[in-house]
Short mmCIF file of C-alpha atoms and ligand atoms in Angstrom, two decimals:
data_model
loop_
_atom_site.label_atom_id
_atom_site.label_comp_id
_atom_site.label_asym_id
_atom_site.label_seq_id
_atom_site.Cartn_x
_atom_site.Cartn_y
_atom_site.Cartn_z
CA MET A 55 77.16 101.22 130.62
CA ASN A 56 77.71 97.96 128.81
CA THR A 57 74.91 98.08 126.23
CA ILE A 58 73.30 101.03 124.45
CA LEU A 59 70.58 101.06 121.81
CA VAL A 60 70.90 103.71 119.12
CA THR A 61 68.13 104.40 116.61
CA GLY A 62 68.91 105.91 113.20
CA GLY A 63 72.55 104.80 113.50
CA CYS A 64 72.95 104.45 109.73
CA GLY A 65 72.31 108.15 109.15
CA PHE A 66 74.76 111.05 109.32
CA ILE A 67 74.92 111.89 113.03
CA GLY A 68 73.99 108.40 114.29
CA SER A 69 76.86 106.75 112.40
CA ASN A 70 79.33 109.37 113.64
CA PHE A 71 78.03 108.78 117.19
CA ILE A 72 78.49 105.01 116.89
CA ARG A 73 82.07 105.50 115.65
CA LEU A 74 82.78 107.85 118.58
CA GLN A 75 81.35 105.34 121.09
CA ARG A 76 83.51 102.58 119.61
CA GLU A 77 86.59 104.80 119.93
CA LEU A 78 85.73 105.54 123.56
CA ASP A 79 85.01 101.92 124.52
CA PRO A 80 85.84 98.91 122.35
CA ASN A 81 83.77 96.67 124.67
CA LEU A 82 80.54 98.66 124.65
CA ARG A 83 77.74 96.63 123.06
CA ILE A 84 75.96 98.83 120.51
CA ILE A 85 72.56 97.88 119.11
CA ASN A 86 71.72 99.94 116.02
CA VAL A 87 68.06 100.05 114.93
CA ASP A 88 67.54 101.63 111.53
CA LYS A 89 64.79 101.43 108.93
CA LEU A 90 67.26 102.24 106.14
CA THR A 91 65.25 105.00 104.50
CA TYR A 92 66.86 106.94 101.62
CA ALA A 93 69.07 108.59 104.30
CA GLY A 94 70.16 105.39 106.02
CA ASN A 95 73.20 103.74 104.55
CA LEU A 96 74.91 100.59 105.80
CA GLU A 97 78.08 101.81 104.11
CA ASN A 98 78.28 104.58 106.75
CA LEU A 99 79.34 101.89 109.23
CA ALA A 100 81.52 99.82 106.93
CA GLY A 101 83.84 97.65 109.00
CA PHE A 102 81.37 97.22 111.85
CA GLU A 103 80.08 93.96 110.31
CA ASN A 104 83.07 92.23 111.91
CA ASP A 105 82.66 93.91 115.31
CA GLU A 106 81.35 91.30 117.75
CA ASN A 107 79.97 93.98 120.09
CA TYR A 108 77.88 95.61 117.35
CA VAL A 109 74.39 94.45 116.37
CA PHE A 110 72.39 95.86 113.47
CA ALA A 111 68.60 95.43 113.54
CA LYS A 112 66.72 96.66 110.48
CA GLY A 113 63.32 98.03 111.43
CA ASP A 114 61.04 100.92 112.24
CA ILE A 115 60.98 102.75 115.59
CA GLY A 116 57.21 102.93 115.08
CA ASP A 117 56.91 99.11 115.19
CA ALA A 118 56.03 98.45 118.84
CA GLU A 119 56.50 94.68 118.75
CA PHE A 120 59.88 94.90 117.06
CA ILE A 121 61.15 97.57 119.46
CA SER A 122 59.86 95.80 122.59
CA GLY A 123 61.47 92.56 121.41
CA LEU A 124 64.86 94.28 121.05
CA LEU A 125 64.62 96.00 124.42
CA GLU A 126 63.73 92.68 126.07
CA GLU A 127 66.54 90.88 124.33
CA TRP A 128 69.29 93.39 125.08
CA SER A 129 68.18 95.40 128.18
CA PRO A 130 70.20 98.47 127.18
CA ALA A 131 71.37 100.91 129.85
CA ALA A 132 70.38 103.77 127.53
CA VAL A 133 68.36 104.41 124.38
CA ILE A 134 69.45 107.29 122.13
CA ASN A 135 66.90 108.31 119.51
CA PHE A 136 68.48 109.73 116.36
CA ALA A 137 65.94 108.17 113.97
CA ALA A 138 64.02 110.84 112.12
CA GLU A 139 63.07 112.32 108.83
CA SER A 140 65.52 115.21 108.96
CA HIS A 141 65.28 117.47 105.91
CA VAL A 142 63.17 120.66 105.99
CA ASP A 143 62.67 120.83 102.19
CA ARG A 144 61.33 117.27 102.09
CA SER A 145 58.91 118.10 104.93
CA ILE A 146 57.56 120.94 102.78
CA LEU A 147 57.03 118.57 99.85
CA ASP A 148 55.35 115.91 102.05
CA SER A 149 54.99 116.07 105.82
CA GLY A 150 53.43 112.59 106.19
CA PRO A 151 56.63 110.61 106.90
CA PHE A 152 57.73 113.32 109.38
CA ILE A 153 54.57 112.91 111.46
CA GLN A 154 54.86 109.13 111.29
CA THR A 155 58.51 108.72 112.25
CA ASN A 156 59.27 111.84 114.27
CA ILE A 157 56.08 111.93 116.34
CA VAL A 158 54.41 108.50 116.26
CA GLY A 159 57.78 106.71 116.15
CA THR A 160 58.98 108.61 119.21
CA GLN A 161 55.75 107.85 121.09
CA VAL A 162 56.08 104.11 120.35
CA LEU A 163 59.72 104.16 121.46
CA LEU A 164 58.87 106.05 124.65
CA ASP A 165 56.12 103.59 125.55
CA ALA A 166 58.38 100.60 124.93
CA CYS A 167 61.19 102.15 127.03
CA ARG A 168 58.77 102.97 129.83
CA LYS A 169 57.33 99.47 129.86
CA MET A 170 60.83 97.95 129.96
CA LYS A 171 62.03 100.46 132.59
CA ILE A 172 65.01 101.56 130.47
CA PRO A 173 67.18 103.62 132.87
CA ARG A 174 68.09 106.44 130.43
CA TYR A 175 66.57 107.85 127.27
CA LEU A 176 68.01 110.65 125.14
CA GLN A 177 65.99 112.41 122.46
CA VAL A 178 68.23 113.98 119.81
CA SER A 179 66.46 117.20 118.89
CA THR A 180 67.20 120.42 117.10
CA ASP A 181 67.44 124.16 117.72
CA GLU A 182 64.82 124.54 114.94
CA VAL A 183 62.08 123.80 117.51
CA TYR A 184 62.66 127.34 118.87
CA GLY A 185 61.67 128.94 115.57
CA SER A 186 63.55 131.85 114.08
CA LEU A 187 65.65 134.69 115.56
CA GLY A 188 65.94 138.26 114.32
CA ALA A 189 69.32 139.96 114.10
CA GLU A 190 69.90 139.78 117.87
CA GLY A 191 69.67 137.18 120.64
CA LEU A 192 70.36 133.48 121.18
CA PHE A 193 68.19 130.42 121.84
CA THR A 194 68.45 129.20 125.43
CA GLU A 195 66.77 126.10 126.90
CA GLU A 196 64.07 128.48 128.22
CA THR A 197 63.18 129.93 124.81
CA PRO A 198 59.53 129.03 124.05
CA LEU A 199 59.03 126.47 121.29
CA ALA A 200 57.78 128.12 118.09
CA PRO A 201 58.59 125.75 115.20
CA ASN A 202 57.92 127.01 111.68
CA SER A 203 58.38 124.07 109.31
CA PRO A 204 56.64 120.69 109.22
CA TYR A 205 60.05 119.18 110.13
CA SER A 206 60.63 121.39 113.16
CA SER A 207 57.04 121.10 114.34
CA SER A 208 57.28 117.30 114.24
CA LYS A 209 60.52 117.47 116.26
CA ALA A 210 58.89 119.88 118.74
CA ALA A 211 55.93 117.52 119.14
CA ALA A 212 58.35 114.69 119.96
CA ASP A 213 60.16 116.91 122.50
CA LEU A 214 56.83 117.71 124.15
CA LEU A 215 56.03 114.00 124.39
CA VAL A 216 59.39 113.37 126.09
CA ARG A 217 58.71 116.26 128.46
CA ALA A 218 55.21 114.92 129.22
CA TYR A 219 56.51 111.39 129.89
CA CYS A 220 59.12 112.78 132.30
CA HIS A 221 56.51 114.89 134.07
CA THR A 222 53.68 112.34 134.14
CA PHE A 223 55.52 109.05 134.61
CA GLY A 224 58.88 110.10 136.08
CA PHE A 225 60.37 108.79 132.81
CA PRO A 226 64.20 109.22 132.74
CA GLY A 227 64.28 111.19 129.49
CA MET A 228 66.61 113.99 128.37
CA ILE A 229 66.49 116.20 125.30
CA THR A 230 69.44 117.70 123.46
CA ARG A 231 68.95 120.47 120.91
CA CYS A 232 71.78 121.14 118.51
CA SER A 233 72.41 123.63 115.74
CA ASN A 234 73.32 122.75 112.12
CA ASN A 235 75.86 119.93 111.84
CA TYR A 236 78.45 119.37 109.14
CA GLY A 237 81.09 116.68 108.62
CA PRO A 238 81.65 113.33 106.92
CA TYR A 239 78.76 111.03 105.90
CA GLN A 240 76.15 113.81 105.63
CA PHE A 241 73.60 113.08 102.93
CA PRO A 242 74.17 115.49 100.02
CA GLU A 243 70.78 117.20 100.31
CA LYS A 244 71.82 119.51 103.20
CA ILE A 245 73.58 122.67 102.12
CA ILE A 246 77.23 121.88 102.88
CA PRO A 247 77.52 118.39 101.34
CA LEU A 248 75.19 119.34 98.46
CA PHE A 249 77.29 122.36 97.56
CA ILE A 250 80.60 120.51 97.92
CA ALA A 251 79.35 117.63 95.76
CA ASN A 252 78.01 120.00 93.08
CA LEU A 253 81.15 122.14 93.04
CA LEU A 254 83.43 119.11 92.76
CA GLU A 255 81.57 118.43 89.49
CA ASP A 256 81.57 122.13 88.43
CA LYS A 257 77.79 122.24 88.85
CA LYS A 258 75.85 125.30 90.03
CA VAL A 259 74.89 125.75 93.68
CA PRO A 260 71.30 126.84 94.44
CA VAL A 261 71.30 129.60 97.08
CA TYR A 262 67.78 130.20 98.42
CA GLY A 263 66.54 133.81 98.30
CA LYS A 264 69.37 136.29 98.80
CA GLY A 265 71.51 133.95 100.90
CA GLU A 266 71.05 136.14 103.96
CA ASN A 267 69.74 133.45 106.28
CA ILE A 268 72.09 132.58 109.11
CA ARG A 269 72.93 129.17 110.58
CA ASP A 270 75.24 128.29 113.49
CA TRP A 271 77.59 125.53 112.31
CA ILE A 272 78.95 122.76 114.53
CA HIS A 273 81.12 119.79 113.57
CA VAL A 274 79.24 116.51 113.95
CA ARG A 275 81.95 115.14 116.25
CA ASP A 276 81.41 118.00 118.71
CA HIS A 277 77.68 117.30 118.66
CA CYS A 278 78.33 113.60 119.31
CA ARG A 279 80.67 114.47 122.21
CA GLY A 280 77.85 116.60 123.62
CA ILE A 281 75.37 113.73 123.42
CA ASP A 282 77.92 111.48 125.10
CA ALA A 283 78.42 114.07 127.89
CA ALA A 284 74.65 114.37 128.40
CA LEU A 285 74.31 110.57 128.57
CA ARG A 286 77.01 110.34 131.22
CA ASN A 287 76.47 113.51 133.24
CA GLY A 288 73.06 114.91 132.28
CA LYS A 289 70.03 114.91 134.55
CA PRO A 290 66.73 113.23 133.62
CA GLY A 291 64.06 115.75 132.70
CA GLU A 292 66.61 118.32 131.47
CA VAL A 293 67.17 119.94 128.09
CA TYR A 294 70.69 120.79 126.84
CA ASN A 295 71.49 123.05 123.88
CA PHE A 296 74.62 122.52 121.77
CA GLY A 297 75.98 124.96 119.21
CA GLY A 298 79.22 125.75 117.45
CA ASN A 299 79.49 129.50 118.16
CA CYS A 300 79.91 129.86 114.42
CA GLU A 301 77.19 131.96 112.78
CA LEU A 302 77.41 132.38 109.03
CA ARG A 303 75.15 133.81 106.34
CA ASN A 304 74.47 131.20 103.66
CA ILE A 305 76.06 133.39 101.01
CA ASP A 306 79.25 133.77 103.06
CA LEU A 307 79.33 130.02 103.62
CA THR A 308 78.86 129.49 99.88
CA LYS A 309 81.72 131.88 99.05
CA ARG A 310 83.99 130.09 101.52
CA LEU A 311 83.20 126.79 99.82
CA LEU A 312 83.91 128.28 96.39
CA LYS A 313 87.21 129.68 97.61
CA ALA A 314 88.27 126.44 99.30
CA LEU A 315 87.48 124.52 96.11
CA ASP A 316 88.95 127.18 93.84
CA LYS A 317 85.72 127.63 91.85
CA PRO A 318 84.29 130.81 90.28
CA GLU A 319 81.41 132.80 91.81
CA SER A 320 79.55 132.36 88.52
CA LEU A 321 78.56 128.92 89.87
CA ILE A 322 76.26 130.62 92.41
CA GLU A 323 72.62 130.62 91.35
CA TYR A 324 70.06 132.46 93.43
CA VAL A 325 66.83 130.44 93.34
CA THR A 326 63.31 130.93 94.70
CA ASP A 327 63.39 131.03 98.48
CA ARG A 328 62.25 128.16 100.71
CA PRO A 329 58.68 128.88 101.89
CA GLY A 330 58.65 129.98 105.54
CA HIS A 331 62.48 130.09 105.58
CA ASP A 332 63.75 130.73 109.16
CA LEU A 333 66.03 133.75 109.14
CA ARG A 334 68.54 133.00 111.86
CA TYR A 335 69.48 130.27 114.35
CA ALA A 336 72.03 130.89 117.10
CA ILE A 337 72.60 128.95 120.29
CA ASP A 338 73.50 129.81 123.84
CA CYS A 339 75.22 126.65 125.09
CA THR A 340 76.42 127.93 128.47
CA LYS A 341 74.21 125.39 130.28
CA ALA A 342 76.00 122.47 128.57
CA GLU A 343 79.36 124.12 129.32
CA ARG A 344 78.46 124.59 132.98
CA GLU A 345 76.61 121.35 133.71
CA LEU A 346 78.18 118.87 131.28
CA ASP A 347 81.66 120.37 131.05
CA TRP A 348 81.22 120.32 127.26
CA ARG A 349 82.27 122.86 124.65
CA PRO A 350 82.76 122.67 120.89
CA GLU A 351 86.41 122.03 120.00
CA ILE A 352 86.68 121.86 116.21
CA ASP A 353 87.07 125.27 114.61
CA PHE A 354 85.10 125.79 111.41
CA GLU A 355 88.11 126.45 109.18
CA THR A 356 89.74 123.12 110.07
CA GLY A 357 86.48 121.16 110.17
CA LEU A 358 85.36 122.47 106.78
CA ALA A 359 88.72 121.70 105.13
CA GLU A 360 88.57 118.13 106.49
CA THR A 361 84.98 117.75 105.34
CA ILE A 362 85.82 118.93 101.82
CA ALA A 363 88.73 116.49 101.73
CA TRP A 364 86.41 113.68 102.89
CA TYR A 365 83.90 114.36 100.08
CA ARG A 366 86.71 114.59 97.55
CA GLU A 367 88.11 111.24 98.65
CA ASN A 368 84.67 109.61 98.84
CA ALA A 369 83.21 110.51 95.46
CA GLY A 370 82.06 106.89 95.12
CA TRP A 371 80.03 107.17 98.35
CA VAL A 372 78.37 110.35 97.04
CA GLU A 373 77.63 108.68 93.72
CA ARG A 374 76.03 105.66 95.40
CA VAL A 375 73.85 107.62 97.86
CA ARG A 376 72.75 109.94 95.07
CA SER A 377 71.43 107.14 92.91
CA GLY A 378 67.81 106.05 92.74
CA GLU A 379 65.30 107.88 94.90
CA TYR A 380 67.55 110.92 95.37
CA ARG A 381 67.53 111.73 91.67
CA GLU A 382 63.73 112.00 91.75
CA TYR A 383 63.90 114.28 94.81
CA TYR A 384 66.53 116.55 93.23
CA GLN A 385 64.37 116.92 90.13
CA LYS A 386 61.28 117.78 92.23
CA GLN A 387 63.16 120.23 94.46
CA TYR A 388 65.36 122.03 91.94
CA GLY A 389 64.23 120.87 88.47
CA ASP A 390 62.59 124.09 87.30
CA ARG A 391 64.59 126.42 89.59
CA LEU A 392 68.17 125.64 88.58
CA SER A 393 69.63 126.26 85.15
CA GLU A 394 72.16 123.88 83.59
P1 NAD B 484 69.73 111.52 108.67
O1 NAD B 484 68.54 111.84 107.82
O2 NAD B 484 71.08 111.53 108.08
O3 NAD B 484 69.52 110.06 109.32
C1 NAD B 484 68.32 109.61 109.84
C2 NAD B 484 68.44 108.10 110.06
O4 NAD B 484 67.21 107.64 110.67
C3 NAD B 484 68.61 107.30 108.77
O5 NAD B 484 69.60 106.32 108.95
C4 NAD B 484 67.24 106.65 108.55
O6 NAD B 484 67.30 105.43 107.85
C5 NAD B 484 66.78 106.46 109.98
N1 NAD B 484 65.31 106.39 110.10
C6 NAD B 484 64.40 107.24 109.53
N2 NAD B 484 63.15 106.85 109.87
C7 NAD B 484 63.28 105.76 110.68
C8 NAD B 484 62.36 104.93 111.36
N3 NAD B 484 61.04 105.14 111.27
N4 NAD B 484 62.83 103.92 112.11
C9 NAD B 484 64.17 103.69 112.20
N5 NAD B 484 65.08 104.44 111.56
C10 NAD B 484 64.65 105.46 110.82
O7 NAD B 484 69.61 112.50 109.91
P2 NAD B 484 70.77 113.19 110.77
O8 NAD B 484 71.15 114.46 110.13
O9 NAD B 484 71.79 112.18 111.10
O10 NAD B 484 69.93 113.57 112.08
C11 NAD B 484 69.84 112.66 113.18
C12 NAD B 484 69.01 113.29 114.27
O11 NAD B 484 69.60 114.51 114.69
C13 NAD B 484 67.58 113.65 113.82
O12 NAD B 484 66.71 113.33 114.88
C14 NAD B 484 67.63 115.14 113.57
O13 NAD B 484 66.37 115.73 113.79
C15 NAD B 484 68.65 115.57 114.60
N6 NAD B 484 69.42 116.80 114.30
C16 NAD B 484 70.05 116.94 113.09
C17 NAD B 484 70.83 118.08 112.84
C18 NAD B 484 71.59 118.25 111.54
O14 NAD B 484 72.18 119.30 111.33
N7 NAD B 484 71.63 117.25 110.66
C19 NAD B 484 70.92 119.07 113.82
C20 NAD B 484 70.26 118.90 115.04
C21 NAD B 484 69.53 117.74 115.27
P1 TYD B 485 69.80 122.86 105.34
O1 TYD B 485 71.16 122.29 105.14
O2 TYD B 485 68.65 122.27 104.58
O3 TYD B 485 69.52 122.84 106.92
P2 TYD B 485 68.32 123.55 107.76
O4 TYD B 485 67.22 123.91 106.85
O5 TYD B 485 67.92 122.43 108.69
O6 TYD B 485 68.94 124.72 108.47
O7 TYD B 485 69.85 124.41 105.00
C1 TYD B 485 70.78 125.28 105.63
C2 TYD B 485 70.56 126.66 105.07
O8 TYD B 485 70.93 126.66 103.69
C3 TYD B 485 69.11 127.10 105.12
O9 TYD B 485 69.07 128.50 105.41
C4 TYD B 485 68.60 126.86 103.71
C5 TYD B 485 69.84 127.06 102.85
N1 TYD B 485 69.90 126.23 101.62
C6 TYD B 485 70.13 126.83 100.38
O10 TYD B 485 70.29 128.08 100.27
N2 TYD B 485 70.17 126.03 99.28
C7 TYD B 485 69.99 124.68 99.34
O11 TYD B 485 70.02 124.01 98.27
C8 TYD B 485 69.77 124.08 100.60
C9 TYD B 485 69.57 122.60 100.73
C10 TYD B 485 69.74 124.88 101.73
#
């Protein structure tokens, strides 16, 4: 591959993926298409301005003319679609942007790629499309889709479009579905960066319900390595699950964060639960191990310590991304639920 086009490259996972690709190949041309929503931050790729093999194009994946123009100009060997509205709580407050970007945006991108005969397309999806697990069992690639939130249903709709394009048009699309990511550059609205940022300022952390919900945590770099492996060795039409083999109840995660930051448990505040809150996600990633020779490498203890250190050292980044629109969101989401 000499050119790839990444969408949503200024977000959390996209920017980590671009950094990984640059590490792997200094000569790879990377085109990054990003609308720069509240979650997109040029600072996440600071230093790339001077990289002659990196091109940033500000725009919307739902803008057919803009996307077709870029594909014509650069003829990428692969398109990797990270661009999305990605936060469940925001999708509960307003699902409109989720339908627009996650579903319509994906459809526009698929049509443009099909028209331009792009040789490889990878849809970055989520384990949340499978719905919720009880105490037992794991999601496999065969688990029926049963999304429960506006976010996960919009991601599932996009996955179904990719599937339909593969089936109907022989489109060379793949789908990867990963569990909850953590690591540097994650917007401080998701639980780990939000709690770290609050605790660093001795602020309370809002645990939804009783904190019994379970997530399977994977370091963003392992997820990005998985996407890279799928791009290189995956088969068109296939789905690959990635997970971290690291299930934790939210309350146990919270206590680990408190301990690592040497903060008292009195900073925990149990708040009204998220409506429709999925109980448990857990991933069977044996297919990716077998077919892509991929497995997660970063253990949670080490990854979490590094992530905490990153947020400590990048308080200015947190401050800047939290300004403006985010303050309004925080007030809407937690204003009357969290005490001072
Ligand atoms: P993020 O919210 O940090 O970043 C999303 C990026 O997409 C931002 O840079 C934003 O500006 C851009 N964007 C949004 N709408 C756009 C549009 N219409 N056109 C162009 N760019 C647009 O999200 P993230 O956590 O990095 O997630 C990236 C992808 O991975 C998403 O598709 C998400 O569903 C998926 N995913 C995330 C996780 C996780 O734990 N964060 C887990 C599994 C899968
Ligand atoms: P989140 O980081 O929003 O990811 P997702 O909803 O995609 O899994 O939430 C992870 C878990 O943490 C989820 O069970 C909800 C819970 N949570 C809280 O308890 N408090 C919070 O303030 C947030 C943002 C999440």
